[in-house]
């Protein structure tokens, strides 16, 4: 293992072309870092709307060999960039590079660095991990057959039911068609409106009530680069969108991110329909892995071919702010993880959240849903 000799701090937009190429090279040299959330384009996007976004660049012999994107608040509390949105976090580095975590935090001006989707390879952060979790993935194979043939060969258990519902949707609402890379921004806004309503209906925090998240998603929709492309996919019945998904892809990895559908068509299982169509299309587009993100969902169990492990925790150095932050955040995380890990607790919690969501949305829609 080689230790770095210098660390420099930059705003994401300050990274020149040479540093971006070095970052892309580090991604390419390890499959652990092929995820689009680890690309400089994602950090640049977050940096447009988050003043605390920075990148620590690790140097060895005058060459940039590692990159840690993070956010820092006024008190020196740091978090992985896009924490709460990003489904993959890491210090992206060339093979064999290592670092001293406390020294890294000191140079970054951080007393604590919080993460919740850290890739398993990050050994210098190992002492600060408080838990590891399964992150389902789907290994994709290029398919030349049509969708029904691909579906029967790949998911024989789901094929009959899914194709039957698609045929019925076609009879009831118009011919079913799938667009893998839709470029109409109006459909993106429809997706955000559906997702916002779903968050409120199920009692979850409405991400799209936050203008910066809306702006970030609209920005990433426009990014069309080799290592990061924002892909909007849509299932239509006739001319009407019934389900949509937006997520980024790199050269080889597609990150499942925001999926939603028109509740009027819930009977037809449009969300599952979307993921199946997306898996086939992404495989045909050169993607070899779909990362479905940490979290237990029935459709993930149906679709996954294996699981990765991701970690959460708090890297700290001796500082009063670090102690206070851990005392506040760790019990909250522990309670949440306990509920999520036990179905007998998770199901009542879900019912409670849905009841709260129903009460919130029983009247007229509130303003500020994030749709524009």
Short mmCIF file of N, CA and C in Angstrom, two decimals, residues 83-256:
data_model
loop_
_atom_site.label_atom_id
_atom_site.label_comp_id
_atom_site.label_asym_id
_atom_site.label_seq_id
_atom_site.Cartn_x
_atom_site.Cartn_y
_atom_site.Cartn_z
N UNK A 83 -25.40 13.15 0.71
CA UNK A 83 -25.90 12.20 1.70
C UNK A 83 -27.43 12.31 1.77
N UNK A 84 -28.10 11.17 1.72
CA UNK A 84 -29.55 11.16 1.67
C UNK A 84 -30.07 11.00 0.26
N UNK A 85 -29.23 11.29 -0.73
CA UNK A 85 -29.59 11.11 -2.14
C UNK A 85 -28.70 10.08 -2.81
N UNK A 86 -27.41 10.14 -2.50
CA UNK A 86 -26.44 9.26 -3.15
C UNK A 86 -26.54 7.84 -2.61
N UNK A 87 -26.55 6.85 -3.50
CA UNK A 87 -26.60 5.45 -3.10
C UNK A 87 -25.23 4.78 -3.16
N UNK A 88 -24.17 5.57 -3.35
CA UNK A 88 -22.82 5.01 -3.35
C UNK A 88 -21.85 6.12 -2.98
N UNK A 89 -20.97 5.83 -2.01
CA UNK A 89 -20.03 6.84 -1.50
C UNK A 89 -18.66 6.20 -1.33
N UNK A 90 -17.62 7.00 -1.56
CA UNK A 90 -16.26 6.46 -1.42
C UNK A 90 -15.26 7.58 -1.60
N UNK A 91 -14.04 7.32 -1.12
CA UNK A 91 -12.88 8.07 -1.56
C UNK A 91 -12.37 7.30 -2.78
N UNK A 92 -12.57 7.87 -3.95
CA UNK A 92 -12.22 7.20 -5.20
C UNK A 92 -10.71 7.31 -5.41
N UNK A 93 -10.02 6.17 -5.55
CA UNK A 93 -8.57 6.24 -5.61
C UNK A 93 -7.99 5.18 -6.54
N UNK A 94 -6.76 5.41 -6.94
CA UNK A 94 -6.02 4.45 -7.75
C UNK A 94 -5.70 3.22 -6.90
N UNK A 95 -5.50 2.04 -7.53
CA UNK A 95 -5.18 0.83 -6.76
C UNK A 95 -3.92 1.01 -5.92
N UNK A 96 -3.98 0.51 -4.68
CA UNK A 96 -2.81 0.54 -3.81
C UNK A 96 -2.66 1.80 -2.98
N UNK A 97 -3.50 2.80 -3.21
CA UNK A 97 -3.40 4.06 -2.47
C UNK A 97 -4.10 3.93 -1.12
N UNK A 98 -3.50 4.45 -0.07
CA UNK A 98 -4.14 4.47 1.24
C UNK A 98 -3.94 5.85 1.86
N UNK A 99 -4.54 6.07 3.02
CA UNK A 99 -4.48 7.38 3.66
C UNK A 99 -4.73 7.24 5.16
N UNK A 100 -4.34 8.27 5.88
CA UNK A 100 -4.61 8.36 7.31
C UNK A 100 -5.90 9.15 7.48
N UNK A 101 -6.94 8.51 7.99
CA UNK A 101 -8.26 9.13 8.02
C UNK A 101 -8.29 10.38 8.89
N UNK A 102 -7.66 10.34 10.05
CA UNK A 102 -7.68 11.52 10.92
C UNK A 102 -6.93 12.69 10.29
N UNK A 103 -5.83 12.40 9.63
CA UNK A 103 -5.10 13.46 8.95
C UNK A 103 -5.93 14.03 7.80
N UNK A 104 -6.64 13.16 7.10
CA UNK A 104 -7.52 13.61 6.02
C UNK A 104 -8.59 14.54 6.55
N UNK A 105 -9.23 14.17 7.66
CA UNK A 105 -10.27 15.03 8.24
C UNK A 105 -9.69 16.37 8.67
N UNK A 106 -8.50 16.35 9.24
CA UNK A 106 -7.87 17.59 9.69
C UNK A 106 -7.65 18.54 8.53
N UNK A 107 -7.10 18.02 7.42
CA UNK A 107 -6.85 18.87 6.25
C UNK A 107 -8.16 19.39 5.67
N UNK A 108 -9.21 18.58 5.72
CA UNK A 108 -10.52 19.00 5.21
C UNK A 108 -11.24 19.97 6.16
N UNK A 109 -10.70 20.17 7.35
CA UNK A 109 -11.36 21.03 8.32
C UNK A 109 -12.58 20.40 8.94
N UNK A 110 -12.56 19.05 9.05
CA UNK A 110 -13.72 18.32 9.55
C UNK A 110 -13.41 17.71 10.92
N UNK A 111 -14.40 17.77 11.80
CA UNK A 111 -14.30 17.04 13.06
C UNK A 111 -14.95 15.67 12.93
N UNK A 112 -15.89 15.55 12.00
CA UNK A 112 -16.61 14.29 11.79
C UNK A 112 -16.97 14.21 10.31
N UNK A 113 -16.98 12.99 9.78
CA UNK A 113 -17.39 12.74 8.40
C UNK A 113 -18.39 11.59 8.42
N UNK A 114 -19.63 11.89 8.05
CA UNK A 114 -20.72 10.91 8.12
C UNK A 114 -20.95 10.29 6.75
N UNK A 115 -21.20 8.97 6.73
CA UNK A 115 -21.50 8.27 5.48
C UNK A 115 -22.57 7.22 5.75
N UNK A 116 -23.30 6.83 4.71
CA UNK A 116 -24.32 5.79 4.89
C UNK A 116 -24.41 4.80 3.74
N UNK A 117 -23.62 5.02 2.66
CA UNK A 117 -23.57 4.06 1.54
C UNK A 117 -22.12 3.86 1.10
N UNK A 118 -21.22 3.71 2.05
CA UNK A 118 -19.80 3.61 1.73
C UNK A 118 -19.49 2.24 1.15
N UNK A 119 -18.73 2.21 0.04
CA UNK A 119 -18.39 0.93 -0.57
C UNK A 119 -17.50 0.14 0.37
N UNK A 120 -17.58 -1.19 0.28
CA UNK A 120 -16.95 -2.06 1.26
C UNK A 120 -15.43 -1.97 1.23
N UNK A 121 -14.85 -1.58 0.11
CA UNK A 121 -13.40 -1.59 -0.06
C UNK A 121 -12.67 -0.58 0.81
N UNK A 122 -13.33 0.43 1.36
CA UNK A 122 -12.69 1.57 1.99
C UNK A 122 -12.10 1.23 3.37
N UNK A 123 -10.98 0.51 3.38
CA UNK A 123 -10.40 0.01 4.63
C UNK A 123 -9.98 1.09 5.62
N UNK A 124 -9.41 2.23 5.19
CA UNK A 124 -9.04 3.24 6.19
C UNK A 124 -10.22 3.79 6.99
N UNK A 125 -11.44 3.68 6.43
CA UNK A 125 -12.62 4.11 7.17
C UNK A 125 -13.18 2.98 8.04
N UNK A 126 -12.60 1.78 7.94
CA UNK A 126 -13.14 0.61 8.63
C UNK A 126 -13.36 0.79 10.12
N UNK A 127 -12.42 1.39 10.87
CA UNK A 127 -12.63 1.52 12.32
C UNK A 127 -13.83 2.40 12.70
N UNK A 128 -14.35 3.14 11.75
CA UNK A 128 -15.43 4.09 12.05
C UNK A 128 -16.80 3.60 11.57
N UNK A 129 -16.85 2.39 11.03
CA UNK A 129 -18.10 1.83 10.54
C UNK A 129 -18.96 1.37 11.72
N UNK A 130 -20.22 1.75 11.72
CA UNK A 130 -21.14 1.33 12.78
C UNK A 130 -22.09 0.24 12.32
N UNK A 131 -22.14 -0.03 11.02
CA UNK A 131 -23.01 -1.09 10.52
C UNK A 131 -22.82 -1.28 9.03
N UNK A 132 -23.04 -2.50 8.55
CA UNK A 132 -23.01 -2.77 7.11
C UNK A 132 -24.35 -3.34 6.68
N UNK A 133 -24.71 -3.09 5.42
CA UNK A 133 -26.05 -3.42 4.95
C UNK A 133 -26.00 -3.93 3.52
N UNK A 134 -26.97 -4.77 3.19
CA UNK A 134 -27.06 -5.31 1.84
C UNK A 134 -27.55 -4.24 0.88
N UNK A 135 -26.93 -4.21 -0.31
CA UNK A 135 -27.37 -3.32 -1.37
C UNK A 135 -27.58 -4.18 -2.62
N UNK A 136 -28.84 -4.50 -2.95
CA UNK A 136 -29.11 -5.43 -4.05
C UNK A 136 -28.67 -4.86 -5.40
N UNK A 137 -28.12 -5.74 -6.23
CA UNK A 137 -27.73 -5.36 -7.59
C UNK A 137 -28.25 -6.41 -8.56
N UNK A 138 -28.33 -5.99 -9.81
CA UNK A 138 -28.82 -6.85 -10.87
C UNK A 138 -27.76 -6.90 -11.96
N UNK A 139 -27.19 -8.09 -12.19
CA UNK A 139 -26.22 -8.26 -13.27
C UNK A 139 -26.98 -8.36 -14.59
N UNK A 140 -26.64 -7.49 -15.50
CA UNK A 140 -27.37 -7.41 -16.77
C UNK A 140 -26.60 -8.12 -17.88
N UNK A 141 -27.35 -8.76 -18.75
CA UNK A 141 -26.76 -9.41 -19.92
C UNK A 141 -27.37 -8.80 -21.18
N UNK A 142 -26.53 -8.48 -22.15
CA UNK A 142 -27.08 -7.92 -23.39
C UNK A 142 -28.08 -8.89 -24.01
N UNK A 143 -29.21 -8.37 -24.42
CA UNK A 143 -30.23 -9.22 -25.02
C UNK A 143 -30.63 -8.72 -26.39
N UNK A 144 -30.60 -9.61 -27.38
CA UNK A 144 -31.01 -9.23 -28.73
C UNK A 144 -32.46 -9.59 -29.00
N UNK A 145 -33.04 -10.41 -28.16
CA UNK A 145 -34.43 -10.80 -28.36
C UNK A 145 -35.37 -9.65 -28.02
N UNK A 146 -36.61 -9.78 -28.41
CA UNK A 146 -37.61 -8.80 -28.03
C UNK A 146 -37.90 -8.88 -26.55
N UNK A 147 -38.62 -7.90 -26.06
CA UNK A 147 -38.88 -7.83 -24.62
C UNK A 147 -39.59 -9.06 -24.07
N UNK A 148 -40.69 -9.56 -24.70
CA UNK A 148 -41.35 -10.74 -24.11
C UNK A 148 -40.42 -11.94 -24.01
N UNK A 149 -39.59 -12.17 -25.05
CA UNK A 149 -38.67 -13.31 -25.03
C UNK A 149 -37.61 -13.13 -23.94
N UNK A 150 -37.08 -11.90 -23.83
CA UNK A 150 -36.10 -11.62 -22.79
C UNK A 150 -36.69 -11.83 -21.41
N UNK A 151 -37.93 -11.36 -21.21
CA UNK A 151 -38.57 -11.46 -19.90
C UNK A 151 -38.80 -12.92 -19.53
N UNK A 152 -39.27 -13.73 -20.47
CA UNK A 152 -39.53 -15.14 -20.18
C UNK A 152 -38.24 -15.88 -19.84
N UNK A 153 -37.15 -15.51 -20.52
CA UNK A 153 -35.88 -16.20 -20.28
C UNK A 153 -35.23 -15.75 -18.97
N UNK A 154 -35.39 -14.46 -18.62
CA UNK A 154 -34.70 -13.90 -17.46
C UNK A 154 -35.51 -14.05 -16.17
N UNK A 155 -36.81 -13.84 -16.26
CA UNK A 155 -37.68 -13.89 -15.08
C UNK A 155 -38.92 -14.74 -15.38
N UNK A 156 -38.74 -16.04 -15.53
CA UNK A 156 -39.90 -16.88 -15.90
C UNK A 156 -41.04 -16.81 -14.90
N UNK A 157 -40.70 -16.62 -13.62
CA UNK A 157 -41.76 -16.54 -12.61
C UNK A 157 -42.61 -15.29 -12.71
N UNK A 158 -42.03 -14.19 -13.19
CA UNK A 158 -42.76 -12.93 -13.31
C UNK A 158 -43.35 -12.71 -14.69
N UNK A 159 -42.83 -13.43 -15.67
CA UNK A 159 -43.16 -13.13 -17.06
C UNK A 159 -44.66 -13.22 -17.33
N UNK A 160 -45.28 -14.30 -16.93
CA UNK A 160 -46.69 -14.52 -17.27
C UNK A 160 -47.58 -13.41 -16.71
N UNK A 161 -47.39 -13.10 -15.42
CA UNK A 161 -48.22 -12.08 -14.78
C UNK A 161 -47.96 -10.70 -15.37
N UNK A 162 -46.68 -10.35 -15.57
CA UNK A 162 -46.34 -9.03 -16.07
C UNK A 162 -46.85 -8.81 -17.48
N UNK A 163 -46.63 -9.80 -18.36
CA UNK A 163 -47.09 -9.65 -19.75
C UNK A 163 -48.61 -9.60 -19.83
N UNK A 164 -49.28 -10.34 -18.96
CA UNK A 164 -50.75 -10.30 -18.92
C UNK A 164 -51.23 -8.90 -18.53
N UNK A 165 -50.59 -8.30 -17.53
CA UNK A 165 -50.99 -6.96 -17.10
C UNK A 165 -50.67 -5.92 -18.17
N UNK A 166 -49.56 -6.09 -18.87
CA UNK A 166 -49.23 -5.15 -19.94
C UNK A 166 -50.26 -5.22 -21.06
N UNK A 167 -50.68 -6.44 -21.41
CA UNK A 167 -51.70 -6.57 -22.46
C UNK A 167 -53.00 -5.93 -22.02
N UNK A 168 -53.35 -6.12 -20.77
CA UNK A 168 -54.61 -5.52 -20.29
C UNK A 168 -54.50 -4.00 -20.26
N UNK A 169 -53.35 -3.47 -19.82
CA UNK A 169 -53.14 -2.02 -19.84
C UNK A 169 -53.27 -1.50 -21.26
N UNK A 170 -52.72 -2.22 -22.23
CA UNK A 170 -52.84 -1.80 -23.62
C UNK A 170 -54.28 -1.75 -24.09
N UNK A 171 -55.07 -2.74 -23.68
CA UNK A 171 -56.50 -2.75 -24.07
C UNK A 171 -57.26 -1.61 -23.39
N UNK A 172 -56.91 -1.35 -22.12
CA UNK A 172 -57.69 -0.38 -21.34
C UNK A 172 -57.30 1.07 -21.60
N UNK A 173 -56.02 1.32 -21.90
CA UNK A 173 -55.56 2.72 -21.95
C UNK A 173 -54.77 3.08 -23.20
N UNK A 174 -54.49 2.14 -24.05
CA UNK A 174 -53.73 2.45 -25.27
C UNK A 174 -52.46 1.62 -25.34
N UNK A 175 -51.90 1.52 -26.52
CA UNK A 175 -50.73 0.68 -26.75
C UNK A 175 -49.60 1.01 -25.78
N UNK A 176 -49.04 -0.05 -25.16
CA UNK A 176 -47.94 0.14 -24.21
C UNK A 176 -46.63 0.24 -24.97
N UNK A 177 -45.88 1.28 -24.68
CA UNK A 177 -44.56 1.44 -25.28
C UNK A 177 -43.61 1.98 -24.22
N UNK A 178 -42.32 1.70 -24.42
CA UNK A 178 -41.30 2.08 -23.46
C UNK A 178 -40.26 2.94 -24.16
N UNK A 179 -39.92 4.07 -23.55
CA UNK A 179 -38.86 4.94 -24.05
C UNK A 179 -37.74 4.92 -23.02
N UNK A 180 -36.59 4.42 -23.42
CA UNK A 180 -35.46 4.28 -22.50
C UNK A 180 -34.84 5.63 -22.16
N UNK A 181 -34.66 6.49 -23.14
CA UNK A 181 -33.98 7.77 -22.93
C UNK A 181 -34.86 8.90 -23.42
N UNK A 182 -35.85 9.24 -22.62
CA UNK A 182 -36.81 10.31 -22.95
C UNK A 182 -36.17 11.66 -22.67
N UNK A 183 -36.28 12.59 -23.61
CA UNK A 183 -35.63 13.89 -23.45
C UNK A 183 -36.63 15.02 -23.19
N UNK A 184 -37.87 14.70 -22.95
CA UNK A 184 -38.89 15.72 -22.72
C UNK A 184 -38.87 16.13 -21.24
N UNK A 185 -38.45 17.36 -20.91
CA UNK A 185 -38.38 17.76 -19.50
C UNK A 185 -39.74 17.81 -18.82
N UNK A 186 -40.80 17.91 -19.60
CA UNK A 186 -42.14 17.91 -18.99
C UNK A 186 -42.44 16.58 -18.31
N UNK A 187 -41.94 15.49 -18.88
CA UNK A 187 -42.15 14.18 -18.27
C UNK A 187 -41.33 14.05 -16.99
N UNK A 188 -40.14 14.66 -16.97
CA UNK A 188 -39.35 14.67 -15.74
C UNK A 188 -40.11 15.39 -14.63
N UNK A 189 -40.74 16.48 -14.95
CA UNK A 189 -41.52 17.21 -13.94
C UNK A 189 -42.72 16.39 -13.49
N UNK A 190 -43.32 15.63 -14.41
CA UNK A 190 -44.42 14.73 -14.04
C UNK A 190 -43.92 13.68 -13.05
N UNK A 191 -42.75 13.09 -13.32
CA UNK A 191 -42.17 12.11 -12.41
C UNK A 191 -41.97 12.72 -11.03
N UNK A 192 -41.42 13.92 -10.95
CA UNK A 192 -41.19 14.54 -9.64
C UNK A 192 -42.50 14.82 -8.93
N UNK A 193 -43.53 15.18 -9.68
CA UNK A 193 -44.84 15.44 -9.07
C UNK A 193 -45.42 14.14 -8.50
N UNK A 194 -45.33 13.05 -9.27
CA UNK A 194 -45.80 11.76 -8.77
C UNK A 194 -45.02 11.34 -7.52
N UNK A 195 -43.70 11.51 -7.56
CA UNK A 195 -42.87 11.06 -6.45
C UNK A 195 -43.14 11.89 -5.21
N UNK A 196 -43.32 13.17 -5.40
CA UNK A 196 -43.64 14.05 -4.29
C UNK A 196 -44.94 13.61 -3.61
N UNK A 197 -45.94 13.31 -4.42
CA UNK A 197 -47.22 12.85 -3.86
C UNK A 197 -47.06 11.51 -3.15
N UNK A 198 -46.22 10.63 -3.70
CA UNK A 198 -45.98 9.34 -3.06
C UNK A 198 -45.30 9.51 -1.71
N UNK A 199 -44.31 10.41 -1.63
CA UNK A 199 -43.66 10.66 -0.35
C UNK A 199 -44.68 11.10 0.69
N UNK A 200 -45.55 12.03 0.32
CA UNK A 200 -46.53 12.55 1.28
C UNK A 200 -47.55 11.48 1.64
N UNK A 201 -47.94 10.69 0.64
CA UNK A 201 -48.95 9.66 0.86
C UNK A 201 -48.45 8.58 1.82
N UNK A 202 -47.17 8.30 1.78
CA UNK A 202 -46.60 7.25 2.63
C UNK A 202 -45.92 7.80 3.88
N UNK A 203 -46.05 9.11 4.12
CA UNK A 203 -45.52 9.70 5.34
C UNK A 203 -44.02 9.91 5.34
N UNK A 204 -43.39 9.83 4.14
CA UNK A 204 -41.95 10.04 4.05
C UNK A 204 -41.63 11.50 3.83
N UNK A 205 -40.36 11.85 4.10
CA UNK A 205 -39.92 13.21 3.81
C UNK A 205 -39.96 13.44 2.30
N UNK A 206 -40.61 14.51 1.90
CA UNK A 206 -40.76 14.83 0.48
C UNK A 206 -39.48 15.50 -0.02
N UNK A 207 -38.62 14.72 -0.68
CA UNK A 207 -37.37 15.29 -1.19
C UNK A 207 -37.62 16.43 -2.16
N UNK A 208 -38.67 16.32 -2.95
CA UNK A 208 -38.92 17.33 -3.98
C UNK A 208 -39.61 18.58 -3.44
N UNK A 209 -39.77 18.65 -2.12
CA UNK A 209 -40.19 19.92 -1.51
C UNK A 209 -38.98 20.82 -1.30
N UNK A 210 -37.79 20.29 -1.55
CA UNK A 210 -36.55 21.06 -1.39
C UNK A 210 -36.09 21.56 -2.76
N UNK A 211 -36.12 22.85 -2.97
CA UNK A 211 -35.79 23.38 -4.30
C UNK A 211 -34.44 22.95 -4.83
N UNK A 212 -33.44 22.80 -3.95
CA UNK A 212 -32.11 22.44 -4.45
C UNK A 212 -32.10 21.04 -5.04
N UNK A 213 -32.92 20.13 -4.51
CA UNK A 213 -32.98 18.77 -5.06
C UNK A 213 -33.67 18.79 -6.42
N UNK A 214 -34.74 19.57 -6.53
CA UNK A 214 -35.40 19.73 -7.83
C UNK A 214 -34.41 20.27 -8.86
N UNK A 215 -33.68 21.32 -8.47
CA UNK A 215 -32.71 21.92 -9.39
C UNK A 215 -31.61 20.93 -9.76
N UNK A 216 -31.14 20.14 -8.77
CA UNK A 216 -30.09 19.17 -9.04
C UNK A 216 -30.56 18.12 -10.05
N UNK A 217 -31.75 17.59 -9.84
CA UNK A 217 -32.27 16.56 -10.75
C UNK A 217 -32.44 17.13 -12.15
N UNK A 218 -32.96 18.34 -12.26
CA UNK A 218 -33.13 18.96 -13.58
C UNK A 218 -31.77 19.20 -14.24
N UNK A 219 -30.76 19.54 -13.44
CA UNK A 219 -29.41 19.72 -14.00
C UNK A 219 -28.84 18.39 -14.47
N UNK A 220 -28.93 17.35 -13.64
CA UNK A 220 -28.36 16.05 -14.01
C UNK A 220 -29.06 15.45 -15.22
N UNK A 221 -30.32 15.79 -15.41
CA UNK A 221 -31.05 15.35 -16.60
C UNK A 221 -30.38 15.86 -17.88
N UNK A 222 -29.70 16.98 -17.79
CA UNK A 222 -29.05 17.58 -18.96
C UNK A 222 -27.62 17.08 -19.18
N UNK A 223 -27.06 16.38 -18.19
CA UNK A 223 -25.67 15.93 -18.30
C UNK A 223 -25.58 14.72 -19.23
N UNK A 224 -24.73 14.81 -20.25
CA UNK A 224 -24.57 13.73 -21.23
C UNK A 224 -23.08 13.50 -21.44
N UNK A 225 -22.44 12.88 -20.45
CA UNK A 225 -21.00 12.64 -20.51
C UNK A 225 -20.71 11.14 -20.51
N UNK A 226 -19.48 10.80 -20.85
CA UNK A 226 -19.10 9.39 -20.95
C UNK A 226 -19.25 8.66 -19.63
N UNK A 227 -18.89 9.31 -18.54
CA UNK A 227 -18.90 8.66 -17.23
C UNK A 227 -20.16 8.99 -16.41
N UNK A 228 -21.02 9.83 -16.94
CA UNK A 228 -22.25 10.18 -16.23
C UNK A 228 -23.26 10.72 -17.23
N UNK A 229 -24.39 10.03 -17.33
CA UNK A 229 -25.49 10.48 -18.18
C UNK A 229 -26.79 10.34 -17.40
N UNK A 230 -27.59 11.40 -17.36
CA UNK A 230 -28.88 11.33 -16.70
C UNK A 230 -29.90 10.72 -17.65
N UNK A 231 -30.51 9.60 -17.25
CA UNK A 231 -31.43 8.86 -18.11
C UNK A 231 -32.85 8.91 -17.53
N UNK A 232 -33.78 9.45 -18.29
CA UNK A 232 -35.20 9.43 -17.95
C UNK A 232 -35.87 8.37 -18.80
N UNK A 233 -36.50 7.39 -18.16
CA UNK A 233 -37.18 6.31 -18.88
C UNK A 233 -38.67 6.35 -18.54
N UNK A 234 -39.49 6.03 -19.53
CA UNK A 234 -40.94 6.20 -19.37
C UNK A 234 -41.69 5.03 -20.00
N UNK A 235 -42.71 4.54 -19.29
CA UNK A 235 -43.69 3.62 -19.85
C UNK A 235 -44.92 4.43 -20.21
N UNK A 236 -45.32 4.34 -21.47
CA UNK A 236 -46.51 5.04 -21.95
C UNK A 236 -47.62 4.04 -22.24
N UNK A 237 -48.86 4.47 -22.02
CA UNK A 237 -50.03 3.78 -22.53
C UNK A 237 -50.69 4.75 -23.50
N UNK A 238 -50.59 4.47 -24.79
CA UNK A 238 -50.96 5.47 -25.77
C UNK A 238 -49.97 6.62 -25.67
N UNK A 239 -50.49 7.82 -25.52
CA UNK A 239 -49.63 9.00 -25.36
C UNK A 239 -49.48 9.42 -23.91
N UNK A 240 -50.02 8.64 -23.00
CA UNK A 240 -50.05 9.03 -21.60
C UNK A 240 -48.96 8.31 -20.81
N UNK A 241 -48.08 9.03 -20.12
CA UNK A 241 -47.10 8.35 -19.26
C UNK A 241 -47.78 7.73 -18.06
N UNK A 242 -47.43 6.48 -17.77
CA UNK A 242 -48.03 5.81 -16.61
C UNK A 242 -46.98 5.47 -15.55
N UNK A 243 -45.71 5.43 -15.94
CA UNK A 243 -44.63 5.19 -14.99
C UNK A 243 -43.36 5.80 -15.55
N UNK A 244 -42.47 6.24 -14.66
CA UNK A 244 -41.23 6.87 -15.10
C UNK A 244 -40.13 6.61 -14.09
N UNK A 245 -38.91 6.67 -14.57
CA UNK A 245 -37.74 6.52 -13.71
C UNK A 245 -36.67 7.49 -14.18
N UNK A 246 -35.99 8.11 -13.21
CA UNK A 246 -34.82 8.92 -13.54
C UNK A 246 -33.65 8.45 -12.70
N UNK A 247 -32.52 8.22 -13.36
CA UNK A 247 -31.31 7.82 -12.65
C UNK A 247 -30.10 8.01 -13.53
N UNK A 248 -28.91 8.07 -12.94
CA UNK A 248 -27.69 8.25 -13.71
C UNK A 248 -27.07 6.91 -14.10
N UNK A 249 -26.31 6.93 -15.19
CA UNK A 249 -25.52 5.78 -15.57
C UNK A 249 -24.10 6.22 -15.87
N UNK A 250 -23.16 5.32 -15.61
CA UNK A 250 -21.77 5.50 -16.02
C UNK A 250 -21.56 4.62 -17.25
N UNK A 251 -20.31 4.32 -17.56
CA UNK A 251 -20.07 3.42 -18.68
C UNK A 251 -20.72 2.05 -18.48
N UNK A 252 -20.66 1.55 -17.24
CA UNK A 252 -21.08 0.17 -17.01
C UNK A 252 -22.13 -0.01 -15.93
N UNK A 253 -22.42 1.02 -15.12
CA UNK A 253 -23.34 0.88 -13.99
C UNK A 253 -24.50 1.85 -14.14
N UNK A 254 -25.70 1.33 -13.94
CA UNK A 254 -26.91 2.15 -13.93
C UNK A 254 -27.42 2.19 -12.48
N UNK A 255 -27.64 3.38 -11.96
CA UNK A 255 -28.12 3.54 -10.59
C UNK A 255 -29.63 3.77 -10.60
N UNK A 256 -30.39 2.81 -10.07
CA UNK A 256 -31.82 3.01 -9.91
C UNK A 256 -32.03 4.08 -8.84
#
